[in-house]
Tab-separated table of C-alpha atoms in Angstrom:
chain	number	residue	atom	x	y	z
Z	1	UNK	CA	26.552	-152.176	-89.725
Z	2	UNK	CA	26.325	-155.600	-90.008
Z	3	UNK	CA	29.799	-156.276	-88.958
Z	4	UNK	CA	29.309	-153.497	-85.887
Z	5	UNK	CA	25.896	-155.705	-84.726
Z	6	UNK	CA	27.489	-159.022	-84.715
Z	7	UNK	CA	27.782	-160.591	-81.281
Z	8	UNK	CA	31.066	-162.237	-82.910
Z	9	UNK	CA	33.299	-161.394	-85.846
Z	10	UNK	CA	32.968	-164.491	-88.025
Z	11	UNK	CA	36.615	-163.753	-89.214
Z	12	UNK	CA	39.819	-161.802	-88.991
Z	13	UNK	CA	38.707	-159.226	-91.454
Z	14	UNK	CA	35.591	-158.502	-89.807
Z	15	UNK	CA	37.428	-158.690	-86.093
Z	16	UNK	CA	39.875	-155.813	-87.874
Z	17	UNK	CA	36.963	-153.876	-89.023
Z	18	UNK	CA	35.285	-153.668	-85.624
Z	19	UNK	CA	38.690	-152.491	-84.406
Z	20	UNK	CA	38.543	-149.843	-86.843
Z	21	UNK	CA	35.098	-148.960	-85.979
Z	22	UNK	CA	35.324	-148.820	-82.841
Z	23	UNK	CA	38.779	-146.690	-83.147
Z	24	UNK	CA	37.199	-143.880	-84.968
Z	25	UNK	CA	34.528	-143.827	-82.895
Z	26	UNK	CA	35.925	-143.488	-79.550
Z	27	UNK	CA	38.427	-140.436	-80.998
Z	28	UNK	CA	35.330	-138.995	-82.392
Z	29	UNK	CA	33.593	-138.923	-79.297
Z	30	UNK	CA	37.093	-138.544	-76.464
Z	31	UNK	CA	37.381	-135.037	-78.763
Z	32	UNK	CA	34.023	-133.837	-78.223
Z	33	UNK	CA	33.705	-134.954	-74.983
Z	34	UNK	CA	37.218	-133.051	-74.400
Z	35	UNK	CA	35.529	-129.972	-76.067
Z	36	UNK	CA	32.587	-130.372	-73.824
Z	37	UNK	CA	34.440	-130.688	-70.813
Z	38	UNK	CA	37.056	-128.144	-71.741
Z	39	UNK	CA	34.323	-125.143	-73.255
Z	40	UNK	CA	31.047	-125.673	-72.029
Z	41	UNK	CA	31.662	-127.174	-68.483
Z	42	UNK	CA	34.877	-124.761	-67.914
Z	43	UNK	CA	37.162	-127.892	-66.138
Z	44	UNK	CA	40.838	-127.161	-66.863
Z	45	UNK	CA	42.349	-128.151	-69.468
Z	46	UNK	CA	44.595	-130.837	-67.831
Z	47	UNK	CA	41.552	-132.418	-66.063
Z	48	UNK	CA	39.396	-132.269	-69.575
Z	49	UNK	CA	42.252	-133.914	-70.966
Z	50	UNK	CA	42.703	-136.759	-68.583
Z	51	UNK	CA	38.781	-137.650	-68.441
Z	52	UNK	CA	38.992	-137.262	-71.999
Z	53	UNK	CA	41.676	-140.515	-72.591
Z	54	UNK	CA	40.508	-141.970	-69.793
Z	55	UNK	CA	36.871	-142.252	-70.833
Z	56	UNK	CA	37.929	-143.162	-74.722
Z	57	UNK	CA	40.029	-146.189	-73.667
Z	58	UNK	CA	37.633	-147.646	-71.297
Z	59	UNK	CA	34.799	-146.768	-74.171
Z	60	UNK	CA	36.921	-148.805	-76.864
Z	61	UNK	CA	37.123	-151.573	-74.562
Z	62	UNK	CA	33.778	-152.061	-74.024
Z	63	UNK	CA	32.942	-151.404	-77.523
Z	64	UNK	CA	35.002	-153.841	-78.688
Z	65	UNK	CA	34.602	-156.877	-76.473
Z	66	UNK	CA	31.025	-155.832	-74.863
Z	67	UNK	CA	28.271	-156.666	-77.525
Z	68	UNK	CA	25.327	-155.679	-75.398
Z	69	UNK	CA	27.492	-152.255	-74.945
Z	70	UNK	CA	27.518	-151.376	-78.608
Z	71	UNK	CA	23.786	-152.181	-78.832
Z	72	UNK	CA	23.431	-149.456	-75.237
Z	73	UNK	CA	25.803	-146.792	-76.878
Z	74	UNK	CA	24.179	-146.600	-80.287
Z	75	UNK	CA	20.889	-146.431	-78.576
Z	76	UNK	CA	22.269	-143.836	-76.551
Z	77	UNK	CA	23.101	-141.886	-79.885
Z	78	UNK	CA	19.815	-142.100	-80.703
Z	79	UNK	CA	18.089	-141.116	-77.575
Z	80	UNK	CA	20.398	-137.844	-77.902
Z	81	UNK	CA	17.776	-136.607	-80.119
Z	82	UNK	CA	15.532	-137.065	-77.425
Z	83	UNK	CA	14.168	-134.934	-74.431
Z	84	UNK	CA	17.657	-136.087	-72.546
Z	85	UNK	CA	19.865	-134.347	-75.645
Z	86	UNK	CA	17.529	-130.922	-75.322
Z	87	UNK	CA	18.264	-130.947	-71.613
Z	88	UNK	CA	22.684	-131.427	-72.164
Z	89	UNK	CA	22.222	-129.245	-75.397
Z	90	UNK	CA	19.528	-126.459	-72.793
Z	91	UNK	CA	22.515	-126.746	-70.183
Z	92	UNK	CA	24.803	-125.488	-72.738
Z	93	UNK	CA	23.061	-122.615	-73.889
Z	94	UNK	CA	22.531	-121.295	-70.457
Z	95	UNK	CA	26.479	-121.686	-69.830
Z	96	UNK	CA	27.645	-120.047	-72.417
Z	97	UNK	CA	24.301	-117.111	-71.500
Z	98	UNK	CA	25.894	-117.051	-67.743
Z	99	UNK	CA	29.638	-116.984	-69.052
Z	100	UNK	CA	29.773	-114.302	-71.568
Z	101	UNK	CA	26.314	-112.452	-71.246
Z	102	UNK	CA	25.611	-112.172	-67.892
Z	103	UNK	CA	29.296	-110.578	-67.158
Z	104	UNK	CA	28.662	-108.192	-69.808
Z	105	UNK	CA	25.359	-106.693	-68.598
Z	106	UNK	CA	27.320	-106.371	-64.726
Z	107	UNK	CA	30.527	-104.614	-66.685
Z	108	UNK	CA	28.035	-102.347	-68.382
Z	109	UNK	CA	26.395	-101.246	-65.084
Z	110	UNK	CA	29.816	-100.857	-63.442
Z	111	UNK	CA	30.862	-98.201	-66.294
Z	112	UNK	CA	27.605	-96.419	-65.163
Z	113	UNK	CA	28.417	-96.767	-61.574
Z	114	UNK	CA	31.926	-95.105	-62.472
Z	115	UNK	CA	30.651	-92.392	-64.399
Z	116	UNK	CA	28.090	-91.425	-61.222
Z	117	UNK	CA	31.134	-91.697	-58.775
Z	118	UNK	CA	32.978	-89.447	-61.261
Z	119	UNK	CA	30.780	-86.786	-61.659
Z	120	UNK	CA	29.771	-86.750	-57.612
Z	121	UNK	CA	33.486	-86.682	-57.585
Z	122	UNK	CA	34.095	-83.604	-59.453
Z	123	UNK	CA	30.642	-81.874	-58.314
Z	124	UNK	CA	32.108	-82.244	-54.969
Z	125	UNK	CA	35.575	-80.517	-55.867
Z	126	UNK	CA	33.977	-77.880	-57.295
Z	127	UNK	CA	31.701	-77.100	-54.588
Z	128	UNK	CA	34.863	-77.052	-52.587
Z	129	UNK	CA	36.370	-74.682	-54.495
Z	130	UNK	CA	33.472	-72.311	-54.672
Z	131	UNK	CA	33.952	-72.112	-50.641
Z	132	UNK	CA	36.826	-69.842	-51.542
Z	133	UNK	CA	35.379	-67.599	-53.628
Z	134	UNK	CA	32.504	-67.464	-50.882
Z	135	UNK	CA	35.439	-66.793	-48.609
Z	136	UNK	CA	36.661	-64.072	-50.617
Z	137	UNK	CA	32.844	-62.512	-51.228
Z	138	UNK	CA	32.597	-61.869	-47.757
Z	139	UNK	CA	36.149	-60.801	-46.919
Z	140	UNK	CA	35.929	-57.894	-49.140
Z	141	UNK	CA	32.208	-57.445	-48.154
Z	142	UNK	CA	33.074	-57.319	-44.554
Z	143	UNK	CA	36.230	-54.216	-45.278
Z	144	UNK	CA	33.375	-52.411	-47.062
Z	145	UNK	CA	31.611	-52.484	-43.591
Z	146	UNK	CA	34.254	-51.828	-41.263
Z	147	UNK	CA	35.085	-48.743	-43.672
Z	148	UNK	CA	31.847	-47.834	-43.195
Z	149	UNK	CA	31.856	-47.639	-39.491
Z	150	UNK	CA	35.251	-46.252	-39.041
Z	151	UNK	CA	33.489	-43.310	-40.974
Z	152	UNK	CA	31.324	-42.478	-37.927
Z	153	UNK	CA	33.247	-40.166	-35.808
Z	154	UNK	CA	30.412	-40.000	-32.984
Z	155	UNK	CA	28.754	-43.462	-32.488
Z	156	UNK	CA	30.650	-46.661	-32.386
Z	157	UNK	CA	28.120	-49.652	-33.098
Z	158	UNK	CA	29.418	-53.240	-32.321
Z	159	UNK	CA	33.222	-53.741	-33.789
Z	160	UNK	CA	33.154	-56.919	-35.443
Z	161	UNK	CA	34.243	-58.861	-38.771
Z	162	UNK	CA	31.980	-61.196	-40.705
Z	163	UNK	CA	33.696	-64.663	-39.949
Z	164	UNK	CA	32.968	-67.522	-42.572
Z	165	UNK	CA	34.001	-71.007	-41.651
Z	166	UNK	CA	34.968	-73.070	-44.927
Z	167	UNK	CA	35.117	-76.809	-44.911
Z	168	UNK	CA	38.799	-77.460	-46.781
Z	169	UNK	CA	39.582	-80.740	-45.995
Z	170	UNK	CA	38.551	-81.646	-49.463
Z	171	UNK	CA	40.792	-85.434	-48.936
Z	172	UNK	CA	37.964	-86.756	-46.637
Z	173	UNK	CA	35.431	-86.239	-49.123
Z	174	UNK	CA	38.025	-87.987	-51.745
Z	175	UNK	CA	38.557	-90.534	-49.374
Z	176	UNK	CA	34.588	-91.329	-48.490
Z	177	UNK	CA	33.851	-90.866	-52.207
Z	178	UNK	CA	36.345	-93.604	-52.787
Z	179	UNK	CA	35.178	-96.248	-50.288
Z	180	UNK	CA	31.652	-95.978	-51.360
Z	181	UNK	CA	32.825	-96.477	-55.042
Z	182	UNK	CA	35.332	-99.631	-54.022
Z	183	UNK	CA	32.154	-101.275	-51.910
Z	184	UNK	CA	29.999	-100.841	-54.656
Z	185	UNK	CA	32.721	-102.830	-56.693
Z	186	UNK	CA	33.474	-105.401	-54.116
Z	187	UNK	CA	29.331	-106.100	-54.411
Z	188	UNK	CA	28.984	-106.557	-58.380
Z	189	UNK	CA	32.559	-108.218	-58.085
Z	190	UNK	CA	31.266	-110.458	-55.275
Z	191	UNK	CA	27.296	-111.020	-57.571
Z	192	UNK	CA	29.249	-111.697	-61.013
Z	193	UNK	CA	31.385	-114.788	-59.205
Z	194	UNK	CA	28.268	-115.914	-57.441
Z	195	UNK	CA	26.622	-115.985	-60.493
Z	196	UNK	CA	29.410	-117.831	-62.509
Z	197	UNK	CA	30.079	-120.479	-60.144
Z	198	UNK	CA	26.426	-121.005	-59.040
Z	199	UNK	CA	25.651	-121.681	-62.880
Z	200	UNK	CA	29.078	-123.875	-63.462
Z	201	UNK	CA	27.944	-126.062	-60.795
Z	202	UNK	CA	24.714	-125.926	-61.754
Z	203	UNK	CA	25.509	-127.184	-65.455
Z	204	UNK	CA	28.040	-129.876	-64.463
Z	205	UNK	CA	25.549	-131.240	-61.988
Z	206	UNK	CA	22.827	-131.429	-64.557
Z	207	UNK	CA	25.360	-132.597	-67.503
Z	208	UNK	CA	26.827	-135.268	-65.072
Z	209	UNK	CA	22.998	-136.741	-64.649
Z	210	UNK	CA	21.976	-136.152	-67.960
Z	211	UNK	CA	24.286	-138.377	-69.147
Z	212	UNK	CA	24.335	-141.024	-66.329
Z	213	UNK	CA	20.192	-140.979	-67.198
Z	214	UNK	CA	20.760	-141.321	-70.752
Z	215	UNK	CA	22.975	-144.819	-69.885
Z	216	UNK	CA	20.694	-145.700	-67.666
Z	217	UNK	CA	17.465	-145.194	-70.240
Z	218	UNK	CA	19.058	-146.842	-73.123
Z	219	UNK	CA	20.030	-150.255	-70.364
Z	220	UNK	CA	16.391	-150.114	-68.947
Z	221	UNK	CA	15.040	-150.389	-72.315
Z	222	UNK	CA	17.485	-153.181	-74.091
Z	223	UNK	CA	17.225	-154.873	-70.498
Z	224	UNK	CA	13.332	-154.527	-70.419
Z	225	UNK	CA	13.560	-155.574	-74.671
Z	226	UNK	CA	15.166	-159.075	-73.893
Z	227	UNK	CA	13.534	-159.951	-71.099
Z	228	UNK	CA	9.643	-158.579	-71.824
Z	229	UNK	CA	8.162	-160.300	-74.931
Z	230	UNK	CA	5.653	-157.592	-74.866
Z	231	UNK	CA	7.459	-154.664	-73.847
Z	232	UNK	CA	7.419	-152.422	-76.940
Z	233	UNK	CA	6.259	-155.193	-79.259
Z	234	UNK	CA	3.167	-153.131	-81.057
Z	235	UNK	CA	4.680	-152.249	-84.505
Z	236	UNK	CA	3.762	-154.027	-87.597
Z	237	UNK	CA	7.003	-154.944	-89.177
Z	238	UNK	CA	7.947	-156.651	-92.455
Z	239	UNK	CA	8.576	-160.036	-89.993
Z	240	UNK	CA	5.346	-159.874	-88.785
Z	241	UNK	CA	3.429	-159.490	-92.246
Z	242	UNK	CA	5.325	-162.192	-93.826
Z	243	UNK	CA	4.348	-164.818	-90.385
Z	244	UNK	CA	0.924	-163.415	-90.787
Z	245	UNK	CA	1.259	-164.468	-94.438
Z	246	UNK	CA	2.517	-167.295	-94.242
Z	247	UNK	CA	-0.354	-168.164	-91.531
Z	248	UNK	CA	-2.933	-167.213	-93.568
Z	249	UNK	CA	-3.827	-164.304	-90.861
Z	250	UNK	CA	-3.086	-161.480	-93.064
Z	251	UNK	CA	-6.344	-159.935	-92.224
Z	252	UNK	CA	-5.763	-160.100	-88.519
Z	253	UNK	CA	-3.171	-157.125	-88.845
Z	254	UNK	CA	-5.515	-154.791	-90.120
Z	255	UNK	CA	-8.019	-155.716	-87.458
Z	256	UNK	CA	-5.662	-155.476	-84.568
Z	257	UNK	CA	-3.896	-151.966	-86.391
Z	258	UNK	CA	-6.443	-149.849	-85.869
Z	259	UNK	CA	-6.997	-150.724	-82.042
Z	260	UNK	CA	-3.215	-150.988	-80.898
Z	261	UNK	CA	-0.447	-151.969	-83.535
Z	262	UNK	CA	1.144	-149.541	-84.685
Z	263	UNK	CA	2.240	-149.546	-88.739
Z	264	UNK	CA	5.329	-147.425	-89.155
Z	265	UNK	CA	4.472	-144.207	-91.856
Z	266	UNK	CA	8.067	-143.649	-92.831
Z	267	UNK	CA	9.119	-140.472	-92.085
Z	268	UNK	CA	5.780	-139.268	-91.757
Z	269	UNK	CA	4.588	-138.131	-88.584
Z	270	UNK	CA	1.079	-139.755	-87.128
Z	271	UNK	CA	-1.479	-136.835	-85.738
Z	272	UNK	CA	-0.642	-137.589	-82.246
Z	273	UNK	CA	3.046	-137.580	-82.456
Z	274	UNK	CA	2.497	-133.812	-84.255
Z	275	UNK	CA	0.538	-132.616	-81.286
Z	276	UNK	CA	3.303	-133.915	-78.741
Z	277	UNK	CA	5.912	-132.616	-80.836
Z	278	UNK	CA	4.037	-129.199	-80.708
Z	279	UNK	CA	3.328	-129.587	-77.141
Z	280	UNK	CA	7.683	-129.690	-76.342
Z	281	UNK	CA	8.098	-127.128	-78.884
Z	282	UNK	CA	5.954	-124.632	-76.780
Z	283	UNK	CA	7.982	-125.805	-73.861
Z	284	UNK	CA	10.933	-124.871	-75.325
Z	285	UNK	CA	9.913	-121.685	-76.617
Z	286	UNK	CA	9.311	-120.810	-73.067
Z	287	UNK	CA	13.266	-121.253	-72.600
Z	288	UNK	CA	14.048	-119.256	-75.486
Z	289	UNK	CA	11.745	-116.119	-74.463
Z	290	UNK	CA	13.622	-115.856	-71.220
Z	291	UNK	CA	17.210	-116.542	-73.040
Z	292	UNK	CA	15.994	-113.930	-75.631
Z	293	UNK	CA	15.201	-111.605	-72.269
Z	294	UNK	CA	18.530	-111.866	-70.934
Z	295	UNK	CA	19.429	-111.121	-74.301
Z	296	UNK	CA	17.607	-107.878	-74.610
Z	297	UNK	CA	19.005	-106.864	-70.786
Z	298	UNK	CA	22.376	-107.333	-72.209
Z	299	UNK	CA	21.609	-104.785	-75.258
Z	300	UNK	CA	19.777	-102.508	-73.077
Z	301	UNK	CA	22.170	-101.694	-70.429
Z	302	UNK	CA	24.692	-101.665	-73.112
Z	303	UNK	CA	22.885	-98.727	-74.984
Z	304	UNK	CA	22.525	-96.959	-71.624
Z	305	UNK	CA	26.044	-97.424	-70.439
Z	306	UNK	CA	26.981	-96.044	-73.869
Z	307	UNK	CA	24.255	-92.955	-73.673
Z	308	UNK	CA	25.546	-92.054	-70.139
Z	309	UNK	CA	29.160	-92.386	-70.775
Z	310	UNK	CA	28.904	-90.339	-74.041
Z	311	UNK	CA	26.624	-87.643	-72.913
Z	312	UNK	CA	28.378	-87.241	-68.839
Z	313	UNK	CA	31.631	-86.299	-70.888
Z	314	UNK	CA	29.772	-83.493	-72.575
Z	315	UNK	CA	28.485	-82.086	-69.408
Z	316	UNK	CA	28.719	-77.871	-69.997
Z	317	UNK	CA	29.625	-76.210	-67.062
Z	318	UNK	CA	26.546	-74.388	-64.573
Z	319	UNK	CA	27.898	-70.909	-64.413
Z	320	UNK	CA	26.483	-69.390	-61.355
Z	321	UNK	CA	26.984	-65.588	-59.663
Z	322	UNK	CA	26.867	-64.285	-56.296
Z	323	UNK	CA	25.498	-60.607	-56.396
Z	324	UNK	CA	25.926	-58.662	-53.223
Z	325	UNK	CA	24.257	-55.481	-53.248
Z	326	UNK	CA	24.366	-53.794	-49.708
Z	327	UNK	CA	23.337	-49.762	-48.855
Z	328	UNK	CA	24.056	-48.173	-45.648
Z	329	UNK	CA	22.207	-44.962	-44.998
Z	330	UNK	CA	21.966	-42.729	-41.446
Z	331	UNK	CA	19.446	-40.458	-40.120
Z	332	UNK	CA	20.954	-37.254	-38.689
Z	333	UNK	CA	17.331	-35.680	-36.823
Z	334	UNK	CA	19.700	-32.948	-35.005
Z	335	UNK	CA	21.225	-31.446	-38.278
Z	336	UNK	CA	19.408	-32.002	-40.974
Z	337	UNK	CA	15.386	-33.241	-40.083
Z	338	UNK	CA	14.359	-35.707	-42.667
Z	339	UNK	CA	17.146	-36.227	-44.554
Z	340	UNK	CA	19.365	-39.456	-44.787
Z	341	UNK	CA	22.905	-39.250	-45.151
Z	342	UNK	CA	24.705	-41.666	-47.342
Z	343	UNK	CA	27.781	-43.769	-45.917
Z	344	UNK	CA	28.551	-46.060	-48.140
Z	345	UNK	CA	27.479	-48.418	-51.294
Z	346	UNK	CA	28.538	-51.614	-52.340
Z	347	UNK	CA	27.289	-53.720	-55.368
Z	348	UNK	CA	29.826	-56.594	-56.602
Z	349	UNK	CA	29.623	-59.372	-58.528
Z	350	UNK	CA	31.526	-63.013	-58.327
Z	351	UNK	CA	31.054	-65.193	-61.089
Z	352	UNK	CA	32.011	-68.952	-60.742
Z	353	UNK	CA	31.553	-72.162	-63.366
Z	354	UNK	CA	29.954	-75.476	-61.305
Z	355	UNK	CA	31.454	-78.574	-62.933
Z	356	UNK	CA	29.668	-82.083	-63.161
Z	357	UNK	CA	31.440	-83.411	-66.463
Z	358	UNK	CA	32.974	-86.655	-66.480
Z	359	UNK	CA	35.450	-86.058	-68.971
Z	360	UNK	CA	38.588	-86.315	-66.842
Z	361	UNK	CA	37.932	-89.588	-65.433
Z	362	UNK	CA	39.322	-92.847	-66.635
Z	363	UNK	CA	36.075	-95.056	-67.395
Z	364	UNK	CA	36.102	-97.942	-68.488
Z	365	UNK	CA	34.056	-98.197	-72.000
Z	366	UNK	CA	30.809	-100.199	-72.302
Z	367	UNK	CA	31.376	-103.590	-73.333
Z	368	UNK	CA	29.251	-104.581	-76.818
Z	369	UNK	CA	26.850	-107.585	-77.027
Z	370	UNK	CA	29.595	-110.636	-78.450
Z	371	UNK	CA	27.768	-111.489	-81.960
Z	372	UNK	CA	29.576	-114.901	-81.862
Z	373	UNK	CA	28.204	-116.076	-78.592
Z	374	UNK	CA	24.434	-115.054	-79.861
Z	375	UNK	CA	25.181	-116.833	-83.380
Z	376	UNK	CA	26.486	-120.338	-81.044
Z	377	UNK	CA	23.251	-119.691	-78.895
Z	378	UNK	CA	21.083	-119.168	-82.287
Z	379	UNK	CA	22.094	-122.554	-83.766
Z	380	UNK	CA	21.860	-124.799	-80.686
Z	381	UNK	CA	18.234	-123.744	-80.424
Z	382	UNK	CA	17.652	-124.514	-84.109
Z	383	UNK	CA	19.165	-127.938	-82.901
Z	384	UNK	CA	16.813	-128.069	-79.900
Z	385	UNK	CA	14.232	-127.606	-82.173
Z	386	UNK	CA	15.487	-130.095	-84.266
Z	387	UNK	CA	15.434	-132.713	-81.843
Z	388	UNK	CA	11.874	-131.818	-80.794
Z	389	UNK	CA	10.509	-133.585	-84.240
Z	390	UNK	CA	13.264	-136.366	-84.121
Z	391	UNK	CA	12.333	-137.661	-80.886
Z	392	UNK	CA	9.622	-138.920	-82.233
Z	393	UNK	CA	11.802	-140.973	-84.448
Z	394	UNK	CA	13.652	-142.356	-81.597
Z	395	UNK	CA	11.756	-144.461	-79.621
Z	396	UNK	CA	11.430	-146.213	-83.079
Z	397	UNK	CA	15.264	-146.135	-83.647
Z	398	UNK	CA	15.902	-147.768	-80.555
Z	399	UNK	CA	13.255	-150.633	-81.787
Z	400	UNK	CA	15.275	-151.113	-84.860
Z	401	UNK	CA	18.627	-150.813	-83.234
Z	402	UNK	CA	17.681	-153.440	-80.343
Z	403	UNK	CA	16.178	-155.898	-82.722
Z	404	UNK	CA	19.370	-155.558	-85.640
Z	405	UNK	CA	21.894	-156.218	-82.588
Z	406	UNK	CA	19.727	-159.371	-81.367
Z	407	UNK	CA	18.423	-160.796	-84.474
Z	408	UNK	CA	17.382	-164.194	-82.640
Z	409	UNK	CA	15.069	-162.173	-80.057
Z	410	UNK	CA	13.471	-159.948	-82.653
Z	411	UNK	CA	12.456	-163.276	-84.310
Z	412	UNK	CA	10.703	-164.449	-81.414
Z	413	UNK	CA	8.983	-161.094	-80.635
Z	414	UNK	CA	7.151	-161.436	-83.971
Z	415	UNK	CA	6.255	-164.710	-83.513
Z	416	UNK	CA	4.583	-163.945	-79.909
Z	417	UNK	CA	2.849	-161.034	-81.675
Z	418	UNK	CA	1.578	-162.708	-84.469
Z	419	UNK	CA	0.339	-166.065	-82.358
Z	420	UNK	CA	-1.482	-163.126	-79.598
Z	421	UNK	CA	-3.216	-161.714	-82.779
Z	422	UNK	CA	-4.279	-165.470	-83.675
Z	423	UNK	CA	-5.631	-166.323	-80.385
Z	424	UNK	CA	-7.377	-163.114	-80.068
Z	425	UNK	CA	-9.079	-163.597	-83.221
C-alpha cells in the first residue's frame, strides 16, 4: 500500500512492484468488466471483448503513470459499496429478472393460449362432424314421412322432402382458427422483444451513467479534498490529537466533539448512521417486494399452464343423443266416427360423442421457474444489503484513502483544524 500511494517509486524495486500491481489489477477488473459486458449487459461477445482490452490498457496506463488516478480508482472501489454500487448491482438484478423470468411467464401463457386454440380446434371438428349425423337423422326421418303419405290413397297433402343445409367447408374454420392463433403469437412474440430490448437499453443506459457518476463522485471529492481545507475536515484523527497534544489543547477536542467533530467508533455504527442505514434498507426492500412479485407471477402462471395442459388432455368426451319420436294419426268421420286410424310411428335414436380434449395437439410444455437465476438474484440482494451498512463506512474510506495518497495535504488539514479549534476557544 505504501508502494501503490507513492506519488514516485523511490527505486527500481518499488517502480517493478507498482507494475505488478497495477498488472493484476487491471486483468482483475478487464475480466469482470468483460463478464459484465458480456452477461449482464448482453453486448456480443466480440464487442465485450474489444472494450474489455481496450479499457484494461488505457486503465494500466493511467494507473501506472497517473498518481492522482490511483488515488480516484481506489476511491471509486470504495464508493462501490455505496448507493452508486446498489444502483449497477439493482440494474443487474432486473436484467437478469427481464432476461430469463419475464420470457418464462409469456412462454407459459402461450402454452395456455395453445391449449385454448386446440380444444376450440377440435370442438369445432366435432361439431362439424355431428352435421352429418344431423344430416342422416333427418334423411331417414323424412322417408318415414313420405312413406307415410304415399300410404294415403285418397288425399295427397303437399309432396315435399325435409331439406337440411350442412355447413362442410370445415378448411375455413381451420383456416380462421389458425390466423387468430398465429396473431395472438405475433402479439406475445412482438410484447416479449419489446420487453427485452426496452430493459437492455434501459440497463446499459443506467450502467453507462452509473459508472461515469461514480468517476465523476470520487474526482469531485479528491478535487474538492485538495483544494478545500475544510471540506470534509471534521474527524478527530490520531494527527490531530497528537497537535492538540503537543499544543497543550487536548481539552479543546472534547469541547468541539460533541458539537461537530466527529471521533471515528471503529466499526461501530453512530445512532444516526443506523437510522440512515435503516432508512435505504426500507428502500430497498421496496425493490425486492416487486422483484419477489414478478417472482410469484412467474410460479403462478407456471402452475396454471401446468394445471390446464394436464387436465385439457384428460378431457372425457360429452356424449349427446338426438331422440326423434314422431306419430302420425288420421281421422276417418265417414267410416268410422270417432276413431283415429294409425299411419305410421317412428321413434329412433342417434347417439354421438362431442370432443373438447386436447390430447392430439402438439403443445408445447410449461416452462419451470430456473432455480439458478433465483439463487444469482438471492445473493446480489444479500450484497445490496450488504452495501447498505458499508456505505456508511465509505465516506470514511475515501477520507483515509485521500489523505494516505497525499500525505503532505492531510498534514496541513490537521493543522487548520486544530489552529480553528484554538481560535475558537
Amino acid at each position: 500500500w505504501l508502494i501503490y500511494s507513492k506519488p514516485v517509486p523511490a527505486n527500481s524495486r518499488e517502480l517493478w512492484t507498482l507494475f505488478l500491481q497495477c498488472s493484476c489489477i487491471t486483468a482483475v477488473i478487464g475480466g469482470l468488466f468483460y463478464n459484465w459486458m458480456f452477461a449482464s449487459l448482453e453486448y456480443s461477445w466480440h464487442i465485450s471483448m474489444a472494450v474489455a482490452i481496450s479499457f484494461s490498457l488505457l486503465l494500466f496506463l493511467t494507473l501506472f503513470l497517473v498518481h492522482p488516478a490511483r488515488c480516484v480508482f481506489t476511491m471509486i472501489m470504495a464508493t462501490l459499496g455505496t448507493r452508486q454500487g446498489r444502483k449497477l448491482l439493482l440494474s443487474t438484478c432486473i436484467a437478469i429478472a427481464a432476461v430469463n423470468i419475464t420470457p418464462n411467464i409469456i412462454s407459459n401463457i402461450k402454452s395456455i393460449l395453445q391449449v385454448i386454440q386446440c380444444i376450440c380446434k377440435n370442438s369445432s371438428e366435432s361439431l362439424l362432424n355431428s352435421t352429418a349425423l344431423l344430416e342422416g337423422a333427418y334423411r331417414e326421418f323424412g322417408n318415414a314421412i313420405q312413406e307415410t303419405v304415399n300410404t294415403i290413397r285418397f288425399y295427397k297433402p303437399m309432396d315435399g322432402r325435409f331439406r337440411l343445409s350442412l355447413l362442410k367447408n370445415s378448411s375455413f374454420i381451420h383456416q380462421q382458427m389458425h390466423l387468430a392463433g398465429e396473431e395472438i403469437r405475433r402479439d406475445f412474440l412482438a410484447a416479449e422483444v419489446l420487453v427485452k430490448v426496452s430493459v437492455k437499453v434501459g440497463n446499459r443506459l443506467v450502467a453507462a451513467f452509473s459508472i461515469l457518476y461514480l468517476c465523476l463522485e470520487s474526482s469531485w471529492y479528491l478535487k474538492n479534498y485538495l483544494t478545500d481545507l475544510r471540506f470534509d475536515n471534521f474527524y478527530i484523527t490520531k494527527r490531530l490529537e497528537q497537535l492538540a497534544v503537543d499544543s497543550r489543547a487536548a481539552h479543546l477536542l472534547l469541547l468541539g466533539s460533541s458539537r461537530k467533530l466527529i471521533r471515528p467508533t471503529g466499526l461501530k455504527l453512530s445512532r444516526e448512521e443506523l437510522v440512515s442505514c435503516l432508512a435505504r434498507a426500507m428502500l430497498l426492500s421496496v425493490a425486492l417486494l416487486l422483484l419477489l412479485l414478478v417472482v410469484a407471477m412467474e410460479h403462478l402462471a407456471y402452475s396454471v399452464a401446468h394445471t390446464v395442459v394436464a387436465k385439457a388432455a384428460q378431457f372425457s368426451m360429452v356424449p349427446v343423443a338426438l331422440n326423434i319420436k314422431y306419430s302420425a294419426k288420421m281421422k276417418i268421420l265417414m267410416l268410422i266416427p270417432g276413431k283415429d286410424l294409425a299411419l305410421k310411428d317412428f321413434e329412433r335414436s342417434y347417439p354421438y360423442y362431442l370432443t373438447f380434449s386436447s390430447a392430439q395437439c402438439m403443445v408445447s410444455p410449461p416452462t419451470p421457474p430456473n432455480r439458478s437465476v433465483l439463487l444469482v438474484v438471492g445473493l446480489l440482494f444479500c450484497i445490496l444489503y450488504t452495501t447498505v451498512f458499508l456505505q456508511a463506512y465509505a465516506r470514511r474510506l475515501c477520507r483515509a484513502i485521500a489523505g494516505a495518497f497525499f500525505q503532505s495535504r492531510e498534514e496541513e488539514r490537521a493543522l487548520h483544524l486544530c489552529r480553528v479549534l484554538c481560535q475558537k476557544h
